[in-house]
Structures are given as C-alpha cells and as structure tokens.
CSV table of C-alpha atoms and ligand atoms in Angstrom, one decimal:
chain,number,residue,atom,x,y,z
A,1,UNK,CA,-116.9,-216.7,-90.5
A,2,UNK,CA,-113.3,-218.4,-91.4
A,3,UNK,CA,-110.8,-219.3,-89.4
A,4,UNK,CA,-106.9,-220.4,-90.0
A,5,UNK,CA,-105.9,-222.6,-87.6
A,6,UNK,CA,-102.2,-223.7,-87.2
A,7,UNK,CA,-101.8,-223.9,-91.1
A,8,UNK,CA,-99.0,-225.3,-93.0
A,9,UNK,CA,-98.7,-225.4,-96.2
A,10,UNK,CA,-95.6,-227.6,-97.9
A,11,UNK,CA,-94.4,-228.2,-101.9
A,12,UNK,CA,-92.5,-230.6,-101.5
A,13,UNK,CA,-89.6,-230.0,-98.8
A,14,UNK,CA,-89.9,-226.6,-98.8
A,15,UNK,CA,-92.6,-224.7,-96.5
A,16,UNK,CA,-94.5,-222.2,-98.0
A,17,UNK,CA,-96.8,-221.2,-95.1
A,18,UNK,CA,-96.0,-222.2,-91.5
A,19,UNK,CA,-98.1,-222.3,-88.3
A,20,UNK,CA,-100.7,-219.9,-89.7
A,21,UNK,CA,-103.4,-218.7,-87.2
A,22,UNK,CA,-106.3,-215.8,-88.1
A,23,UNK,CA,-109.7,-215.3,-87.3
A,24,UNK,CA,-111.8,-213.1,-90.2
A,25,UNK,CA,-115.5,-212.2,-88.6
A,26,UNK,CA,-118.7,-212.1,-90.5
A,27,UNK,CA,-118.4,-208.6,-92.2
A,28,UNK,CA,-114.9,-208.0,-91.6
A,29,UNK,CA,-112.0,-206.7,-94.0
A,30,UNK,CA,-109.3,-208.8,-93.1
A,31,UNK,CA,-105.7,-208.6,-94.8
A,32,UNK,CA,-102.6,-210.3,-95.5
A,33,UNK,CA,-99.9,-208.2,-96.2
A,34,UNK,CA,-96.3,-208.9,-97.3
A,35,UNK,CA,-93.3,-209.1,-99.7
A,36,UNK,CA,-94.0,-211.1,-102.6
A,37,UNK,CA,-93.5,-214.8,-101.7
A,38,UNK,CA,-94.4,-214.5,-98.2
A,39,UNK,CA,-97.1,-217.0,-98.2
A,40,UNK,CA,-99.9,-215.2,-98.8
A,41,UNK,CA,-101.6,-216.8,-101.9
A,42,UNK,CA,-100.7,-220.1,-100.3
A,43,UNK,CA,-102.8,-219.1,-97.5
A,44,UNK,CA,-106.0,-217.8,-99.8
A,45,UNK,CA,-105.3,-220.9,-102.2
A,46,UNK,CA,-105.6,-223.4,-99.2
A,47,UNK,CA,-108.8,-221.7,-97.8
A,48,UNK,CA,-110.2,-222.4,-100.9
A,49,UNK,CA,-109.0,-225.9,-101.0
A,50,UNK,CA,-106.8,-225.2,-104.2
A,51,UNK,CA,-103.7,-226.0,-102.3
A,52,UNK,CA,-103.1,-229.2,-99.8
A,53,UNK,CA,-103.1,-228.1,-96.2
A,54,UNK,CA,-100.4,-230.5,-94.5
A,55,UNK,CA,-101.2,-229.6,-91.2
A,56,UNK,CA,-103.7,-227.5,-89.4
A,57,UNK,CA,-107.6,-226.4,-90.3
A,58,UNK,CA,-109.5,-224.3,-91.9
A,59,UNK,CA,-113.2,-223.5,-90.5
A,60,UNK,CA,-115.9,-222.0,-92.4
A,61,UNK,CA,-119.0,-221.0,-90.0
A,62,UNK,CA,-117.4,-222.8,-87.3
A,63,UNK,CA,-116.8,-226.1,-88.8
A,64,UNK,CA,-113.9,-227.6,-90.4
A,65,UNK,CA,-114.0,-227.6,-94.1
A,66,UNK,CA,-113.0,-231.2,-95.8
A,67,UNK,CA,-111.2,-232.1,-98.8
A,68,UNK,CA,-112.3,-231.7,-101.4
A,69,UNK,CA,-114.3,-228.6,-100.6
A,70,UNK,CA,-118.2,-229.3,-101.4
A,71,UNK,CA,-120.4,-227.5,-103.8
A,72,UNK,CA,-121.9,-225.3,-101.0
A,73,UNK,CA,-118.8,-223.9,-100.1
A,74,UNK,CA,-117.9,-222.8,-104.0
A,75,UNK,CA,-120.9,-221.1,-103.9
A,76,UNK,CA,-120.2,-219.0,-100.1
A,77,UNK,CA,-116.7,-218.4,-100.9
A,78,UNK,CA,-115.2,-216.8,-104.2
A,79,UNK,CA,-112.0,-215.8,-105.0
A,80,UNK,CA,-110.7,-213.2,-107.1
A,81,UNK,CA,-107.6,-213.1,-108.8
A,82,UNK,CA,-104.7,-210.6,-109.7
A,83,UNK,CA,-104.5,-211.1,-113.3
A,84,UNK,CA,-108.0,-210.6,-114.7
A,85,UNK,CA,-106.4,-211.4,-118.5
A,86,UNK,CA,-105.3,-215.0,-116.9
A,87,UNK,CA,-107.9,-215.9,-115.3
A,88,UNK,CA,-111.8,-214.6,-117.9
A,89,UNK,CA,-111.3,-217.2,-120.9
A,90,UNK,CA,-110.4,-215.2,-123.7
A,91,UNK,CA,-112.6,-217.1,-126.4
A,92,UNK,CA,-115.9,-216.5,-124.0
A,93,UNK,CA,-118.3,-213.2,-123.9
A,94,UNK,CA,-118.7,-211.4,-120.9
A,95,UNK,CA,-122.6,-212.7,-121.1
A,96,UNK,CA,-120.6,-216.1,-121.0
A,97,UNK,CA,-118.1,-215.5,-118.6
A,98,UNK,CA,-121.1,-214.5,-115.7
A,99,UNK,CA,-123.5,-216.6,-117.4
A,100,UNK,CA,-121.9,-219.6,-116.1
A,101,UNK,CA,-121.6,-219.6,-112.4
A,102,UNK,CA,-125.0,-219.1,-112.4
A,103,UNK,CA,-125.7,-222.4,-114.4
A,104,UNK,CA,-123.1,-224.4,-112.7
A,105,UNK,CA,-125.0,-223.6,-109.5
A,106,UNK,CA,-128.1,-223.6,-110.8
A,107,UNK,CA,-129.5,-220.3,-110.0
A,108,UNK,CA,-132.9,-219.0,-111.9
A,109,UNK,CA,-133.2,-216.3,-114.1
A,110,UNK,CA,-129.9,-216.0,-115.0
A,111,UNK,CA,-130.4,-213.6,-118.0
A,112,UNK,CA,-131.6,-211.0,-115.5
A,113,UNK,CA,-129.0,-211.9,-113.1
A,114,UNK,CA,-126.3,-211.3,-115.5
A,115,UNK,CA,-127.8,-207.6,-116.3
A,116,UNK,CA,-128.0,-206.8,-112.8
A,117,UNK,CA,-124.3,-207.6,-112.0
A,118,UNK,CA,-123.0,-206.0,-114.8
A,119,UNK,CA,-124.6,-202.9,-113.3
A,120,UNK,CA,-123.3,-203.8,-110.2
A,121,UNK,CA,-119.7,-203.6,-111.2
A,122,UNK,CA,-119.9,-200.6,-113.2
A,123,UNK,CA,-120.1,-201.7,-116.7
A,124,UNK,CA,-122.7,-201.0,-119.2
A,125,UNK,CA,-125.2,-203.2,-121.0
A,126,UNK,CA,-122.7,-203.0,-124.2
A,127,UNK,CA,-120.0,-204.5,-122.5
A,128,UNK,CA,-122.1,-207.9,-122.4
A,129,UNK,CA,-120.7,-209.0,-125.8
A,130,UNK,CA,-117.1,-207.7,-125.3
A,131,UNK,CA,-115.0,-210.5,-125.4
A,132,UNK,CA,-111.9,-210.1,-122.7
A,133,UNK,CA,-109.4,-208.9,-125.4
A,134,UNK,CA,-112.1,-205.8,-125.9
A,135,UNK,CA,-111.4,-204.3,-122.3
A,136,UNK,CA,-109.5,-202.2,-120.1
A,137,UNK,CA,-107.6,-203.8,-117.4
A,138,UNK,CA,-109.9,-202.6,-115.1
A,139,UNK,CA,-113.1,-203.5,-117.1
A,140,UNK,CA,-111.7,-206.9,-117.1
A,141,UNK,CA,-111.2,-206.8,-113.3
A,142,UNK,CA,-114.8,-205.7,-112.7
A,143,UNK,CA,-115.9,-208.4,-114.9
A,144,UNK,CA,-113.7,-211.3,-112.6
A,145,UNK,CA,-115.6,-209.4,-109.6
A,146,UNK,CA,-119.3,-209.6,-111.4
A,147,UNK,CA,-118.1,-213.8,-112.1
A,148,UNK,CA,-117.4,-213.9,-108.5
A,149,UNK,CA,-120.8,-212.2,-107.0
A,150,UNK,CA,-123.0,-214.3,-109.4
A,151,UNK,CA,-123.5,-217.2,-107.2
A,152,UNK,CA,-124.3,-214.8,-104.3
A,153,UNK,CA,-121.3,-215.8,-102.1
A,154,UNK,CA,-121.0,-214.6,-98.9
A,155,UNK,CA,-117.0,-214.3,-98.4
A,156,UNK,CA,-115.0,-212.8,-101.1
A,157,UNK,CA,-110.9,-214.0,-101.1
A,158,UNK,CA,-109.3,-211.4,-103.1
A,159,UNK,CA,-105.7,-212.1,-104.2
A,160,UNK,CA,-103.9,-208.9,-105.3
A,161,UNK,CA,-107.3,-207.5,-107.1
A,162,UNK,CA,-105.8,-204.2,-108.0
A,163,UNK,CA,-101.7,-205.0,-108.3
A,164,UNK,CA,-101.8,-205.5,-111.9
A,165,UNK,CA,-103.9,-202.1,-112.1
A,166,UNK,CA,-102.4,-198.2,-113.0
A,167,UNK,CA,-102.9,-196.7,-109.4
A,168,UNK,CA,-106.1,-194.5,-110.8
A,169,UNK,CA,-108.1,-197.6,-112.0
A,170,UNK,CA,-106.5,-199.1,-108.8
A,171,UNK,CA,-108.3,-196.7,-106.7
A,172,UNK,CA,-111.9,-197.1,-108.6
A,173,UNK,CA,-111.6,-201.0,-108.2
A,174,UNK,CA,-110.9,-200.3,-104.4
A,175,UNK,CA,-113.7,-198.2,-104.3
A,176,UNK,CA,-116.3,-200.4,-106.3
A,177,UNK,CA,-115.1,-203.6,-103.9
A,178,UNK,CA,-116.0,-201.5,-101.0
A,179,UNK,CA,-119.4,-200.2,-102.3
A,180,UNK,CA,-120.2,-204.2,-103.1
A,181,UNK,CA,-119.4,-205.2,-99.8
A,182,UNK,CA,-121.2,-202.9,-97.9
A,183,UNK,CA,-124.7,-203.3,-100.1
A,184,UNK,CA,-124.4,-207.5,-99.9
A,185,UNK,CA,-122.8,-207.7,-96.2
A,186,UNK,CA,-120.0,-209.6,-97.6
A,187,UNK,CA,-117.2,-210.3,-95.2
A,188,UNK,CA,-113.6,-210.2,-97.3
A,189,UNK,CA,-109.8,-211.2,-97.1
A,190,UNK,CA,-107.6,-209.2,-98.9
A,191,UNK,CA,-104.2,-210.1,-99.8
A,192,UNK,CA,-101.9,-207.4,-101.2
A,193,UNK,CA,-98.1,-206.6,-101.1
A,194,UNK,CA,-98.8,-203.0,-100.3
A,195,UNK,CA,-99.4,-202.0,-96.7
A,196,UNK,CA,-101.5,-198.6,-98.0
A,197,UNK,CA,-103.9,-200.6,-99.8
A,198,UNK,CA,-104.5,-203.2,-96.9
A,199,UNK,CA,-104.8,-200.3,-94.4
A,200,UNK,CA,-107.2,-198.6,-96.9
A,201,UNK,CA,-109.6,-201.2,-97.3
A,202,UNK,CA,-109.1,-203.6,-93.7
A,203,UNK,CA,-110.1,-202.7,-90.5
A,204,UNK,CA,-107.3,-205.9,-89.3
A,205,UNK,CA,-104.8,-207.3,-90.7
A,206,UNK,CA,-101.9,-209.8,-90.1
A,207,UNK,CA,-97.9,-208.9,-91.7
A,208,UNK,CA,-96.5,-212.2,-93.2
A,209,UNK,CA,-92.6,-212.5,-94.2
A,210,UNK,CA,-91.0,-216.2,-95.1
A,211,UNK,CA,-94.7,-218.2,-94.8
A,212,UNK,CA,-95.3,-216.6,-91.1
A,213,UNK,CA,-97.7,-214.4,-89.3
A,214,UNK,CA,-95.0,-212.3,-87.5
A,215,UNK,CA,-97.6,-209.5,-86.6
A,216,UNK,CA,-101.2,-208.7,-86.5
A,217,UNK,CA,-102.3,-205.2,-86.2
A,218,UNK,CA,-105.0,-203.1,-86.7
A,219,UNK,CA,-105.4,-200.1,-88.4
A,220,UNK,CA,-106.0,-197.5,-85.4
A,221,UNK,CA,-103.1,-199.3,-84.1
A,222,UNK,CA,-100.9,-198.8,-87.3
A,223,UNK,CA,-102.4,-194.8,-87.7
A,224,UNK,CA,-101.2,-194.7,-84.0
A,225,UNK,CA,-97.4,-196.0,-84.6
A,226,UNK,CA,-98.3,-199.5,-82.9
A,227,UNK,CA,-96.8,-201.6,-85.5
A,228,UNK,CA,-93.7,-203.6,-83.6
A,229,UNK,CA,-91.8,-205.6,-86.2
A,230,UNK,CA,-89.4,-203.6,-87.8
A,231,UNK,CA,-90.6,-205.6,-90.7
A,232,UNK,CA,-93.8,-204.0,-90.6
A,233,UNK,CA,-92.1,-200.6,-90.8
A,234,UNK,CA,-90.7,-201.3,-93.6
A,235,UNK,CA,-93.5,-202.4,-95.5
A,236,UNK,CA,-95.3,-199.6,-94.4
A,237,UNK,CA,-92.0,-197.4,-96.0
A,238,UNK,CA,-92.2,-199.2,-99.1
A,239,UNK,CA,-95.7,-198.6,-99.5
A,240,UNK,CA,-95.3,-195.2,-98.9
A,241,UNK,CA,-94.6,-193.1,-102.3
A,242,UNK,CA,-96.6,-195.9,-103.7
A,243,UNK,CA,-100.0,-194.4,-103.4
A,244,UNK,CA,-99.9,-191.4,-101.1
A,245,UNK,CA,-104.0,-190.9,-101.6
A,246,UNK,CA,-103.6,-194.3,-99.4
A,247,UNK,CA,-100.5,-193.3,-97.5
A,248,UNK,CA,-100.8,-190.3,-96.4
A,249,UNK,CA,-102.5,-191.1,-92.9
A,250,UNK,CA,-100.1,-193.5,-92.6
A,251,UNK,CA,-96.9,-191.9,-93.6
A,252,UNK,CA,-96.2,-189.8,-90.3
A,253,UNK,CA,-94.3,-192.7,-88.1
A,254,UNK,CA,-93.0,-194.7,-90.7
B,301,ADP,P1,-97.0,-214.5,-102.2
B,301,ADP,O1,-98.4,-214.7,-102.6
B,301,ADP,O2,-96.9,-213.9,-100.8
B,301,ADP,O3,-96.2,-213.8,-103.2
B,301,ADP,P2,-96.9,-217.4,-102.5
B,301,ADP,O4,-97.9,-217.9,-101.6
B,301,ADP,O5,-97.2,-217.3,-103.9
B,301,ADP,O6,-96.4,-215.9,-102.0
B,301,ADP,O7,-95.6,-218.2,-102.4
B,301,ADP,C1,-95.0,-218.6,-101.1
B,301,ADP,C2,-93.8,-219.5,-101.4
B,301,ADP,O8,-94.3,-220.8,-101.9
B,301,ADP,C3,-92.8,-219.0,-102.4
B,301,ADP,O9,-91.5,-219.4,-102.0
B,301,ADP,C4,-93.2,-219.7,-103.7
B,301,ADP,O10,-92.2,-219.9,-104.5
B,301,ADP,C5,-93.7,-221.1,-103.1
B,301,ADP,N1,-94.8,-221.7,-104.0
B,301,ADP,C6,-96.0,-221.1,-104.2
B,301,ADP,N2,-96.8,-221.9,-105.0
B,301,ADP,C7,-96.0,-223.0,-105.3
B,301,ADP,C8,-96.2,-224.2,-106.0
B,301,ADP,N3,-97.3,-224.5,-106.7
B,301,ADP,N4,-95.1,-225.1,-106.1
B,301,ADP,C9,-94.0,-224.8,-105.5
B,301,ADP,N5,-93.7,-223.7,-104.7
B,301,ADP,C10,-94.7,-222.8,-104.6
B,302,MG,MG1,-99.3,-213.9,-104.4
C-alpha cells in the first residue's frame, strides 16, 4: 500500500532522515518507534508530501507519488496529528471542523456524513456545536480522527495521536483507532516514542535513532526477546513503567 524507498530527508545541511526503507501492506499496523528527534515525523511528513524528499521515493499503490501530491492522494491518505489543540481551528464548530473535508472533496450529503462520524468517534450529537476550547483533550483528539475519516481515506498516518493524552484517555483513543480500522479496512502507520504503544497497536514495526532505520521487528519477535539493538532494549525499558496495561507482555526480557 506504501512504501519508503531509500528516503532522505535534509533541512538544510543537516539530515534529518537517512536511507529510510519500509514496506506498510494493505491492512497493516506499521510503526515507527524512537527517541524524540529520531526522524520519525520527518518520515510521516514526507509521505504526505509536507516535507521535500531529497533523495529516494515514496510509492502509494505501487507507483511513485509526485510533488506536489494530487488531490486523490489527500483524500486516500490522512494524517493525524499529536496536538489536537494545534492543529482543529479554534474559532471553527466541530460541525465546521468535519464539515469541511467533505466540501473540499466534494463528497454528498455531508450533513449526514458529519452525524455518522461523530458517532463513529464516540462523541455525541451535542458535541457538534462545541467549539475546540469546549473539549477534553481526548474529545478533541476524536474530533482530529472524525476530520481525518471524512473523506473516506484508506491509509491513516498517525503522528503521536495519544502522547499529549493522560495514559487513561490514552488507552480509549488506542482503543477507538483500533475499532475504526478494523470496521473501514484501513491500513495505518503509527509513529510514537513509546515502544508499549507501538507493540500494542502494530503487528511490525521499524526502531529509528539519529534519522535511521537501525531495526525492524515484529511483535512476536519482540514478545519473544528477538529485538538485537541494544537500542531497542532500551526503548523497550523506557517504555516500561510507562504504561504497564501495554508493557506488561513485554516487560519480561527487557
Ligand atoms: P521525531 O518526530 O522523531 O521527534 P523529527 O522528525 O521531528 O523527529 O525531527 C528529526 C530531526 O529533524 C530533528 O533533529 C529535528 O530538529 C529536525 N527537524 C525536523 N523538522 C525540521 C524543520 N522543519 N527544520 C529544521 N530541522 C527540522
Ligand atoms: Mg515527532
């Protein structure tokens, strides 16, 4: 469904992301895990064609995707961000907020379709005229995730969803993205600094430290102690404590 071939990413002289390689399947969890400023937002943000590739490709259904990416592709792939506050405006409804994808890409019936995802996510009809200010962190997360399902995509890119979240709401978020994925087949990548949530929610994922892939692993492998890099030890460590509702299959070898 999307692959990352050979990607680099540069600002200026430095290099943020470096000989990048993954393949994500139709209906797969894939993640990126690693310390913050590893690369991995680079990596989502040039998928999505919000940051300049300077070498390397990215495919989408088997064929390179061009620069600028085209309309159809903003409506396959949407991308979710960490801080749900930063990125709904705050002067636009909720009814707004959804309301729009659905215009830009010109989908009918939008009144309906703005009911129907707001049961989707969890939230009730009187959260339509909340404005973002009115909401919980995680009510504002499950209203980015309604903006993001409106036009029907078929890959979700989900930067940190749940890191700005108390580890409670965290878990319910978690949950929700799973439930979504499994009733519209959607296939994701997951980017998170904490090795428990990628494990929790990915069924593959690759460890990146300093813009490099220096591991990919799965997570029978990772249950089973088949992590190599010592630097994916100690991410799993450091996410241990974390979250142990997450950990705790994971905790034994670490
Ligand atoms: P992560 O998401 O893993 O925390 P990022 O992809 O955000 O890491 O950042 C990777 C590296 O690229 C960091 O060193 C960061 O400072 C740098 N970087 C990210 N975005 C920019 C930018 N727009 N301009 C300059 N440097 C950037
Ligand atoms: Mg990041």
């Amino acid at each position: 469904m999307i692959a990352v071939d050979n990607l680099t990413v540069r600002f200026g002289p430095v290099e943020a992301v470096g000989d990048v390689t993954f393949t994500v399947r139709a209906g797969e969890s894939f993640g990126l895990v690693g310390e913050s400023g590893s690369g991995k937002s680079t990596v989502l943000r040039a998928i999505a064609g919000l940051a300049a590739t300077a070498e390397g490709r990215v495919l989408f259904d088997g064929a390179a995707v061009r620069a600028p990416r085209g309309k159809g592709f903003h409506k396959a792939v949407q991308m979710v961000f960490q801080d749900p506050y930063g990125s709904l405006h705050p002067r636009h409804t909720v009814d707004r907020i959804l309301s729009e994808p659905a215009v830009i890409h010109g989908l009918p019936e939008v009144d309906r379709r703005v009911e129907a995802i707001l049961a989707g996510v969890g939230l009730g009809p009187q959260f339509r005229f909340r404005f973002p200010h009115q909401l919980s962190g995680g009510q504002r997360q499950r209203v980015a995730i309604g903006r993001a399902l409106m036009p029907e995509p078929t890959v979700l890119l989900l930067d940190e969803p749940t890191s700005s979240l108390d580890v409670s709401v965290q878990a319910e978020v978690l949950n929700l993205l799973q439930r979504i994925k499994a009733e519209r087949g959607l296939t994701f990548i997951l980017v998170s600094h904490n090795l428990a949530v990628v494990a929790h929610m990915c069924d593959r994922m690759a460890v990146m430290n300093r813009g490099r892939i220096v591991e990919q692993v799965t997570r029978a492998g990772l249950r089973q102690g088949r992590a190599a890099e010592p630097y994916t030890r100690q991410l799993l460590a450091a996410s241990k404590g974390f979250d142990r509702e997450f950990a705790r299959e994971l905790i034994d070898y670490a």
